[in-house]
Short mmCIF file of C-alpha atoms and ligand atoms in Angstrom, two decimals:
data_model
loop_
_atom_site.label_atom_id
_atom_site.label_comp_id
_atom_site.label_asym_id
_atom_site.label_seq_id
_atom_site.Cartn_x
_atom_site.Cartn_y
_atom_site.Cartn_z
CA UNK A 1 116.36 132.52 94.92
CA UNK A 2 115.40 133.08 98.92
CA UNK A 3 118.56 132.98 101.03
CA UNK A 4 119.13 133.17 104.43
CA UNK A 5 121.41 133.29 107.37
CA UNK A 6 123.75 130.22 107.18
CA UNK A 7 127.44 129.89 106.45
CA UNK A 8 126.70 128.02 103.30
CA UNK A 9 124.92 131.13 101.31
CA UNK A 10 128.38 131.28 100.10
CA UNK A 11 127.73 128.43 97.82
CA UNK A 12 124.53 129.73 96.46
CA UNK A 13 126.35 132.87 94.90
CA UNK A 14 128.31 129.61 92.89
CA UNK A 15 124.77 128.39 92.26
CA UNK A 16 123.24 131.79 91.07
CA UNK A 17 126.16 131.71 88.67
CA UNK A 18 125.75 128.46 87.40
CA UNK A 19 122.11 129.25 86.70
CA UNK A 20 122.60 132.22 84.97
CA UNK A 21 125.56 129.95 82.77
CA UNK A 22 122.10 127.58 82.58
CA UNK A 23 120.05 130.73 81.20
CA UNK A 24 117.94 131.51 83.68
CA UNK A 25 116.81 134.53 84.91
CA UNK A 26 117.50 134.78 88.44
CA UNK A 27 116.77 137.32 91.23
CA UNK A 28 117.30 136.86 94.82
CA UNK A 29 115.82 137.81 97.95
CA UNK A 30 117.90 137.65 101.29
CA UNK A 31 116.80 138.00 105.17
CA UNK A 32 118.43 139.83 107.30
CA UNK A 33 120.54 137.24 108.93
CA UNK A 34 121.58 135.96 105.14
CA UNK A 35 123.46 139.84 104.48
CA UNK A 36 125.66 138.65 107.86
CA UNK A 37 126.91 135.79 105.60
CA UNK A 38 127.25 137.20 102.25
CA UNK A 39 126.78 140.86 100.33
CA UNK A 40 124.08 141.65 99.09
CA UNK A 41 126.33 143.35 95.86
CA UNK A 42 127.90 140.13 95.69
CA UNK A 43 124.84 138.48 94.76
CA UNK A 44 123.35 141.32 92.62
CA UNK A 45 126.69 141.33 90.39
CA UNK A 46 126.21 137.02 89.83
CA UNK A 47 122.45 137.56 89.34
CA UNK A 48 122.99 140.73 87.21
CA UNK A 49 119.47 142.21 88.91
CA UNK A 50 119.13 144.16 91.71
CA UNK A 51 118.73 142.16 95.46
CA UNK A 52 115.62 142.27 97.40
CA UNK A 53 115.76 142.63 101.48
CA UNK A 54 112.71 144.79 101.91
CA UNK A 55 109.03 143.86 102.62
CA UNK A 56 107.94 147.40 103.55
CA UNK A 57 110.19 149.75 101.14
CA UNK A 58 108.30 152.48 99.06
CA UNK A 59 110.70 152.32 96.09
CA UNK A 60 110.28 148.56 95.77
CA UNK A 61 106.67 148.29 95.91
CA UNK A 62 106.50 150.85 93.38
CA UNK A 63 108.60 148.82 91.30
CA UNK A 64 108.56 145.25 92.05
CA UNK A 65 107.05 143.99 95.04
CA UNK A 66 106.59 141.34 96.98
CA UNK A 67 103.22 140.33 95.15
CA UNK A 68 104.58 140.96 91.62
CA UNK A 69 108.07 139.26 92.75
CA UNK A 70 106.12 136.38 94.07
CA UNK A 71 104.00 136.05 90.14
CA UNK A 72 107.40 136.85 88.17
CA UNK A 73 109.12 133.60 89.50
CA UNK A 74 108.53 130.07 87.59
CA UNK A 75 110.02 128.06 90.78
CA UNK A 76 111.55 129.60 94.41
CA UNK A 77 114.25 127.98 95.58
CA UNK A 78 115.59 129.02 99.46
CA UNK A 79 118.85 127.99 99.90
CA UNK A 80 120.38 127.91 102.51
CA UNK A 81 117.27 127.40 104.24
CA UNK A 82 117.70 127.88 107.90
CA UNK A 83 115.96 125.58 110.82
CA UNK A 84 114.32 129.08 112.13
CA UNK A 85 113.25 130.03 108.04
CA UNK A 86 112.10 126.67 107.70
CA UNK A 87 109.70 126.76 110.97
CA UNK A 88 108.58 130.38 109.88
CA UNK A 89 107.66 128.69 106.28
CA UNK A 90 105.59 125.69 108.03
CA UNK A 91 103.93 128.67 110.81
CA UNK A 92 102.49 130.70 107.56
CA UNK A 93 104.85 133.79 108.62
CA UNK A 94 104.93 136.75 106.19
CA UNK A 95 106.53 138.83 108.43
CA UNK A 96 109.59 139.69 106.21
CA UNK A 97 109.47 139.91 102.42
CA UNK A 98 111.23 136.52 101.51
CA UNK A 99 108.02 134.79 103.89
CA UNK A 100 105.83 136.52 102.46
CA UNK A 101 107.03 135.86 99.27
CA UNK A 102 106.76 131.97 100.22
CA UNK A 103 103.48 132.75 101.25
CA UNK A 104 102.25 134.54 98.27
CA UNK A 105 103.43 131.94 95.94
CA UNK A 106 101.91 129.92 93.30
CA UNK A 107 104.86 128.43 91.79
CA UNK A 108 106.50 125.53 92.74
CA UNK A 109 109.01 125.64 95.86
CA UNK A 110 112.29 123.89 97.01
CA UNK A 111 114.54 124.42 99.84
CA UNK A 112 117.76 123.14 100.41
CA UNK A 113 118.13 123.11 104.38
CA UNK A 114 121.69 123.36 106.18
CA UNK A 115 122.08 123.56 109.59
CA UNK A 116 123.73 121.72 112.89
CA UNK A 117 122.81 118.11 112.15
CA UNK A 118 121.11 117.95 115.85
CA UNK A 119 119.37 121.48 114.83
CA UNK A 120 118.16 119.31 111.73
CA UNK A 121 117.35 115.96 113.69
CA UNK A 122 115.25 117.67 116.39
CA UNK A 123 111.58 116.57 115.79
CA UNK A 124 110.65 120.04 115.54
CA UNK A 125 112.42 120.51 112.55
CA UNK A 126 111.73 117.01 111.28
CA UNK A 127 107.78 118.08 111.81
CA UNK A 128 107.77 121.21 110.22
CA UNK A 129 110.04 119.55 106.99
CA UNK A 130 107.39 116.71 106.90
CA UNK A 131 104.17 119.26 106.84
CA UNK A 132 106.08 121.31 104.27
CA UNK A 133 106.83 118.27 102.29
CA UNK A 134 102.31 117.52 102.23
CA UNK A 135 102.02 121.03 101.07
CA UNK A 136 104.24 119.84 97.84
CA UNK A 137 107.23 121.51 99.10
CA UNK A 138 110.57 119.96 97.17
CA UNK A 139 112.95 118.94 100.14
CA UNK A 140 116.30 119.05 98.48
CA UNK A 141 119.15 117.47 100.97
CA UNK A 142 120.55 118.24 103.79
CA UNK A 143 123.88 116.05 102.76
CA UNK A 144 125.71 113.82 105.18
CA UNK A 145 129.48 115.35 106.20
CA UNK A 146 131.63 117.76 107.89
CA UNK A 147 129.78 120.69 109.21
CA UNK A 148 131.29 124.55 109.64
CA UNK A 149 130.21 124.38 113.10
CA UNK A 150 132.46 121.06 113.25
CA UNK A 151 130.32 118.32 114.56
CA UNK A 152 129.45 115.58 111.83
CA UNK A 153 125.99 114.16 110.23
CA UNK A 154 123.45 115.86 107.85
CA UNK A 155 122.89 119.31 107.64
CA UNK A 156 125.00 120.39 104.73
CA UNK A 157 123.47 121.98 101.59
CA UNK A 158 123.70 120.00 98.85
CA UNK A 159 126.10 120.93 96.16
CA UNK A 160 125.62 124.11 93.96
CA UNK A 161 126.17 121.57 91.02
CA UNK A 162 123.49 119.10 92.85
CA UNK A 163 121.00 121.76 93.10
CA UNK A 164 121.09 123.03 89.72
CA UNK A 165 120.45 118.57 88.66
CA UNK A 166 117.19 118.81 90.76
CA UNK A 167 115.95 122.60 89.79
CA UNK A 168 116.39 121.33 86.30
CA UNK A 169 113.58 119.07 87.57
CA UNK A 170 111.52 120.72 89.12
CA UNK A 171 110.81 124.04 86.93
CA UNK A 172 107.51 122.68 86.40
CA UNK A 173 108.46 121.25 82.99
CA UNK A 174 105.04 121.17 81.55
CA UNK A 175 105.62 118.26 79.86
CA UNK A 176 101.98 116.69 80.41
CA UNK A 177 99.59 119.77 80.05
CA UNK A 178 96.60 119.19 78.37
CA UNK A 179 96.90 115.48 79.35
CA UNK A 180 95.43 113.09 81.81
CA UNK A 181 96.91 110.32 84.08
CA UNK A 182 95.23 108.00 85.76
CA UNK A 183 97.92 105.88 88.84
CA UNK A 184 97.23 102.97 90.98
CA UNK A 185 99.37 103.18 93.82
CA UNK A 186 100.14 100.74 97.15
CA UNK A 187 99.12 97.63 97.83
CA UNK A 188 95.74 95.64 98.05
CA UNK A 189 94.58 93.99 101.23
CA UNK A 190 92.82 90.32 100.11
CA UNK A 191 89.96 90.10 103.14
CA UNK A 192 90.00 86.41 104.53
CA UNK A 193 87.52 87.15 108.10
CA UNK A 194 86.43 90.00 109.40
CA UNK A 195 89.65 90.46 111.14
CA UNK A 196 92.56 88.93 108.40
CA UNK A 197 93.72 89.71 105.01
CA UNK A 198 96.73 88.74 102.91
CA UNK A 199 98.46 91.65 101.54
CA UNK A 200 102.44 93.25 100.87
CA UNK A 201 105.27 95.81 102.13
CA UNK A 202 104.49 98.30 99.35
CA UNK A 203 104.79 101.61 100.68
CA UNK A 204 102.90 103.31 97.77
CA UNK A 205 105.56 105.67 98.02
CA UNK A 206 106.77 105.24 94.17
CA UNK A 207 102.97 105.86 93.48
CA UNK A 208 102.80 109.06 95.03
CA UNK A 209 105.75 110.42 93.95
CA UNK A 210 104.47 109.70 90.12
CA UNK A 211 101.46 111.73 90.97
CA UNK A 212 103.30 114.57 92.29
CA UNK A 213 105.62 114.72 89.25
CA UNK A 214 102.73 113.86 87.20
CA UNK A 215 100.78 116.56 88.49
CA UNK A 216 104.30 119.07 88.53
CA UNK A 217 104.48 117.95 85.02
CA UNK A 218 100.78 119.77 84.13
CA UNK A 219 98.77 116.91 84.46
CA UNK A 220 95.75 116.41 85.75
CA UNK A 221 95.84 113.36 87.80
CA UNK A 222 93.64 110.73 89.23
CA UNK A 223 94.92 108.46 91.86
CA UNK A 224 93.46 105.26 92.76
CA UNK A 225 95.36 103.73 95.87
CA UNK A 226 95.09 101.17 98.35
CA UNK A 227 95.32 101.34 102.18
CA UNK A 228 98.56 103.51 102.88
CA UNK A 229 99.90 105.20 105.37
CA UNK A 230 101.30 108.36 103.71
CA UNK A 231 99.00 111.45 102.22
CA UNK A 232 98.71 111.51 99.12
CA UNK A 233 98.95 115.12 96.72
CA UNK A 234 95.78 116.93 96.08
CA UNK A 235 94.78 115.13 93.35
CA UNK A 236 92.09 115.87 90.88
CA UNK A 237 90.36 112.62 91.73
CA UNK A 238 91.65 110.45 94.47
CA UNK A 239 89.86 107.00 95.12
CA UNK A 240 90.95 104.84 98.00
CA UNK A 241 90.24 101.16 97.60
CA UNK A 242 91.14 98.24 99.31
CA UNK A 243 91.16 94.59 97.52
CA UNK A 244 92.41 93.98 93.71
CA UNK A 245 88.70 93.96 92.62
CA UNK A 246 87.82 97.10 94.19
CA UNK A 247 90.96 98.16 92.27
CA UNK A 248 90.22 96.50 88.86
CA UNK A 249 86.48 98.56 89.74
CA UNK A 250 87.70 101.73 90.09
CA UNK A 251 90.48 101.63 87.72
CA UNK A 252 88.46 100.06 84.79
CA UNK A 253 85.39 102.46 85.51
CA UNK A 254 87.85 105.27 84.60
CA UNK A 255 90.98 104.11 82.68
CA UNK A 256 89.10 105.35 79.19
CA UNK A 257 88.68 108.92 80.00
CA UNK A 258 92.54 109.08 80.52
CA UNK A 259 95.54 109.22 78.52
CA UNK A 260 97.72 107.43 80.22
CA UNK A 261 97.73 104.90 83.00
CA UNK A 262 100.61 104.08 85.30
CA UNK A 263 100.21 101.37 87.35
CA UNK A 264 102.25 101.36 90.18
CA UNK A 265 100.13 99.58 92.58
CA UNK A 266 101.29 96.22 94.23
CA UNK A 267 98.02 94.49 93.23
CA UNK A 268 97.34 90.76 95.30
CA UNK A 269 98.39 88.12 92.62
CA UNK A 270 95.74 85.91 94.45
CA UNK A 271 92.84 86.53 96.63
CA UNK A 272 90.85 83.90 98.96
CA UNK A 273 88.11 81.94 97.21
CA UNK A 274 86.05 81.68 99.92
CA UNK A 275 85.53 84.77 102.34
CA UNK A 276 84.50 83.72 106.03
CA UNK A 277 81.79 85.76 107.73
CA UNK A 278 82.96 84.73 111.26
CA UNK A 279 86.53 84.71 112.14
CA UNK A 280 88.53 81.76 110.99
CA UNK A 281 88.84 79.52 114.45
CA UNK A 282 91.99 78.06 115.52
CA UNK A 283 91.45 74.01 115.77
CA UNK A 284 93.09 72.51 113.22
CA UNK A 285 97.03 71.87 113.20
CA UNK A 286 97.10 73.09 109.92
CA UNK A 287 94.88 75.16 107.47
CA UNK A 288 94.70 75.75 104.04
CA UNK A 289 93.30 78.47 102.39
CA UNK A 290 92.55 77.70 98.50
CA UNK A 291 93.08 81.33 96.36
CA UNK A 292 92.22 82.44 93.26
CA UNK A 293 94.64 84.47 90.74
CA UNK A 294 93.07 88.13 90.83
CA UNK A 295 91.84 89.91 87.05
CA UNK A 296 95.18 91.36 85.82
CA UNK A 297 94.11 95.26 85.81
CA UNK A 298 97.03 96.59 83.71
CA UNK A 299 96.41 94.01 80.91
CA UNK A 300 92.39 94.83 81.09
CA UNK A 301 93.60 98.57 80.40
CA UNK A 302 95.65 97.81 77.98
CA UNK A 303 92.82 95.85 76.08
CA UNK A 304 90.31 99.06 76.28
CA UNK A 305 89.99 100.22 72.69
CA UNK A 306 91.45 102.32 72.38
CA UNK A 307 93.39 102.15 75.16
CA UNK A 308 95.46 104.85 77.04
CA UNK A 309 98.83 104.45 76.96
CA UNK A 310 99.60 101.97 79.32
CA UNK A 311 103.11 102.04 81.90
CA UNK A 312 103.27 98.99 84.09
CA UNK A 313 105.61 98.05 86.58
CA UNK A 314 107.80 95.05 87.82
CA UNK A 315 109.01 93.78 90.66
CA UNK A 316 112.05 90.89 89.77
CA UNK A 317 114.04 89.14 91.80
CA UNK A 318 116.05 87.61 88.69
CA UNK A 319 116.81 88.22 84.93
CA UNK A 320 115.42 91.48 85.35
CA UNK A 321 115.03 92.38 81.46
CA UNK A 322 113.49 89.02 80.14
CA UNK A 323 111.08 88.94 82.55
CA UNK A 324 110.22 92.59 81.80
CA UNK A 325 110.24 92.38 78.27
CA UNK A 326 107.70 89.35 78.40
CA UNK A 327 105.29 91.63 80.79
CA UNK A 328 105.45 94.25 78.28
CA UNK A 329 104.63 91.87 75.17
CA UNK A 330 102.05 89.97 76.87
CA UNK A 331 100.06 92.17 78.63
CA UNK A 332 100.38 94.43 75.42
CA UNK A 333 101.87 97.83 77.67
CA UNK A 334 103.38 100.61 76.33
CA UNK A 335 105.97 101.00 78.82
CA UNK A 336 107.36 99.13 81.88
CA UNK A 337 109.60 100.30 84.57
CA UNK A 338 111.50 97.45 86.12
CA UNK A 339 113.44 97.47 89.75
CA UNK A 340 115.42 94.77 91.13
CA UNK A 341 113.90 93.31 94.64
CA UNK A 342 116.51 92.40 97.17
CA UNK A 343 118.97 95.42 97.21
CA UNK A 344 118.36 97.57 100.73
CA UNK A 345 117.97 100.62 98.96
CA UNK A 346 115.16 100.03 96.09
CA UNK A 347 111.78 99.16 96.02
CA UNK A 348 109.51 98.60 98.73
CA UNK A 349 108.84 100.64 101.44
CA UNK A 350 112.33 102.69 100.95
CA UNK A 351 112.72 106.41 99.67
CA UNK A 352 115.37 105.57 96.89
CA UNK A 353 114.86 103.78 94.05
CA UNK A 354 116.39 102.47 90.95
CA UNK A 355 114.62 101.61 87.77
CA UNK A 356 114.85 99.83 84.44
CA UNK A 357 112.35 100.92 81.64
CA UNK A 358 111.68 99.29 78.43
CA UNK A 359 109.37 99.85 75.56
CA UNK A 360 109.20 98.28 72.33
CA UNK A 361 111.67 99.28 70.88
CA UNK A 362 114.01 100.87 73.76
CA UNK A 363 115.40 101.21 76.94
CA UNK A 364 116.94 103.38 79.55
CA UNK A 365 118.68 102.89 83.34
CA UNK A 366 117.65 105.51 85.80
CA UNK A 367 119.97 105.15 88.67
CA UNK A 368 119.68 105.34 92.46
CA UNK A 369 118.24 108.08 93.38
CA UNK A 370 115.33 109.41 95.55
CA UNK A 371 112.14 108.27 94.26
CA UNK A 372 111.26 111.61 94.13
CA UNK A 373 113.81 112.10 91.46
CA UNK A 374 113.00 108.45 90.01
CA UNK A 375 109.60 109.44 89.46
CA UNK A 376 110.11 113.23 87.82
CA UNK A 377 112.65 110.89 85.29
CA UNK A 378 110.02 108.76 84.66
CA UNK A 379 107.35 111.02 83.91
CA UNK A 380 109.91 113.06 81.66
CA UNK A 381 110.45 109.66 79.58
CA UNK A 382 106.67 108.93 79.35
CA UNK A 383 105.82 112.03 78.37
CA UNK A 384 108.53 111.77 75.20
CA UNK A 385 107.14 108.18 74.55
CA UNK A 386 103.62 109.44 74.37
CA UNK A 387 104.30 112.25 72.18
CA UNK A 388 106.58 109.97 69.87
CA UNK A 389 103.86 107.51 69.95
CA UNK A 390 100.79 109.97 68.95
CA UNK A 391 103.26 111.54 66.43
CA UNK A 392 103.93 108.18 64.73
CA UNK A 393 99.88 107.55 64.79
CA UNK A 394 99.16 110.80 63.45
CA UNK A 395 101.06 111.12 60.51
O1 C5P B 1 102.64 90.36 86.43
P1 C5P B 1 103.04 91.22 87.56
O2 C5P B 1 102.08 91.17 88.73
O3 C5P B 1 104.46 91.05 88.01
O4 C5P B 1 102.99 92.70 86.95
C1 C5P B 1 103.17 93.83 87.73
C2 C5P B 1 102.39 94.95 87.12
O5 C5P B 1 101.05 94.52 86.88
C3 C5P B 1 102.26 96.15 88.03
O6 C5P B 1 102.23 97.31 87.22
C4 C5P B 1 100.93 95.94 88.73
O7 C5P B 1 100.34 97.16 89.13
C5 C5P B 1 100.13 95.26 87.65
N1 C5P B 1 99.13 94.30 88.14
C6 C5P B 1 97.79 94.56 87.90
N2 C5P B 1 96.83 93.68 88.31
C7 C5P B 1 97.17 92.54 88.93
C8 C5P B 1 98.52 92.25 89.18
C9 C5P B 1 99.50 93.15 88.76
O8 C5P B 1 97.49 95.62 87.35
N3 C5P B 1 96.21 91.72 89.31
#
């Protein structure tokens, strides 16, 4: 546990508590500015170990240093994070011990930022969170409210009770090492001229964030997506495509050599029949454009023998679970994660989402949540469903 100077490190000695209540092992590492805010006893009597301020002290490096610190932790979690700790984590600093512990890393990381919500809406700090959230960096909050410094808006740290819900998350659960996933993600762009194509809103944001908790998870991962605008996670083989057929390519030249496929791409229903060289001219009053239905890439996956096992998803805009259901019997998937189109807060192109999954003989609500959170869910309950189903085949 990092913490430094903000009024709310007074709610991470609650959360040290709670974790040790959880049984985890915790030790904490303050700044300077954090031991203006809160004891450093206090928190050594909650975490029951003693607290580290020093990145140049003789005793500690003979004991545990920063290095050792850094390899002892399964996850670092800085809370409060400050605007200036949060700049110094995006510049590389390792100018005090709890940077350089950041630095040194090779866990997984979180912060949970609080600060003056202008501090937090300044695009400096709005940069530096976005860079740090490429590098895999687990954003958790700031929360909307009341602020000590008495102005309103975000820039409260989440809950001690909240934070312990994601960390639970986030310890790198291992739940798919030693397995393989292969996601489509985003949409497909149909090509009509040189200069048109038919395509969709999706985001590919669920996408990503299934590859991220996919890869958090211990998986290696392969991503095929269409053209988005966000950067994706390092993946351990990342395609970009752009129409359903380079999809169904790229996905069906690989699918066998996974485990499991996800596929969370928005894939073009129908493409043009007929693609024109030149650009389409405008003459006529009105123009039709005859389309084709596109190869179904899930259902081809599904029909590899043997196939991996197979999570598909759907969009509804009505009787969510019978329309599900039949996807899942006819195109023969193991899984399928449902969300309701129409609400402002799920599906396309937004950061929340809210999903309902069925399998055979099953099913489970995740509520709204960030798809972040949606996604580490998700890849918690495939990861139980592929186990139960490779028990069941194995014995
Ligand atoms: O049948 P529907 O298009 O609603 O099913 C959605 C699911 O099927 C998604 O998982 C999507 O990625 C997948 N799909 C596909 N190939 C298509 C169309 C949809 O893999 N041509």
């Amino acid at each position: 546990m990092g913490v430094t100077g903000g009024i709310a490190a007074y709610k991470t000695a609650e959360l040290t508590r709670l974790l040790r209540v959880e049984g985890a092992e915790v030790r904490v590492a303050m700044t300077e500015a954090a031991m203006q805010f809160v004891g450093a006893l206090t928190f050594q009597a909650l975490s029951g170990n003693p607290v580290h301020t020093q990145l140049l002290d003789a005793q500690t490096e003979a004991g545990m240093g920063h290095i050792s610190l850094a390899r002892w932790a399964d996850l670092i979690l800085i809370a409060p994070a400050s605007a200036d700790f949060i700049a110094r984590l995006r510049a590389g600093f390792a100018s005090d011990l709890l940077s350089a512990l950041c630095l040194a890393r090779t866990c997984p990381l979180a912060i949970a930022p609080a600060m003056n919500q202008a501090m937090w809406k300044h695009p400096a700090t709005q940069e530096n969170v976005a860079r740090l959230t490429d590098w895999g960096v687990q954003i958790l909050g700031p929360a909307q409210g009341s602020l000590a410094c008495g102005e309103e808006g975000p820039g409260r740290m989440l809950e001690p009770s909240v934070l312990l819900q994601h960390l639970a998350g986030l310890s790198g659960s291992g739940v798919l090492t030693g397995l393989s996933v292969l996601i489509s993600a985003g949409p497909t762009r149909e090509p009509l001229d040189p200069v048109r194509y038919l395509s969709n809103r999706s985001s590919g944001k669920m996408g990503l964030a299934i590859a991220l908790a996919a890869l958090r998870a211990g998986a290696k991962v392969g991503l095929v997506h269409g053209p988005i605008a966000l950067k994706p996670p390092r993946c351990h083989e990342q395609i970009q495509v752009e129409s359903a057929q380079e999809m169904h390519r790229a996905v069906l030249e690989r699918a066998a050599a996974y485990d499991i496929y996800i596929g969370a791409a928005a894939v073009a229903d129908y493409t043009p029949m007929q693609y024109s060289s030149q650009k389409i001219k405008k003459t006529d009053d009105k123009l039709s454009i005859p389309l084709s239905k596109t190869a179904d890439i899930l259902a081809a996956v599904a029909q590899i023998a043997p196939p991996p096992f197979t999570v598909g998803f759907a969009a509804e805009s009505e009787d969510l679970e019978n329309y599900a259901r039949g996807k899942l019997q006819n195109k023969k998937l193991d899984m399928i994660a449902a969300n309701a189109i129409g609400n402002d807060n799920t599906g396309f192109n937004s950061d929340t989402n809210a999903l309902s999954v069925f399998w055979q003989d099953g099913s489970i609500v995740l509520p709204l949540a960030s798809k972040t959170r949606i996604a580490e869910q998700l890849i918690n309950l495939i990861a139980q469903r592929f186990h139960a189903k490779n028990s069941t085949q194995t014995s």
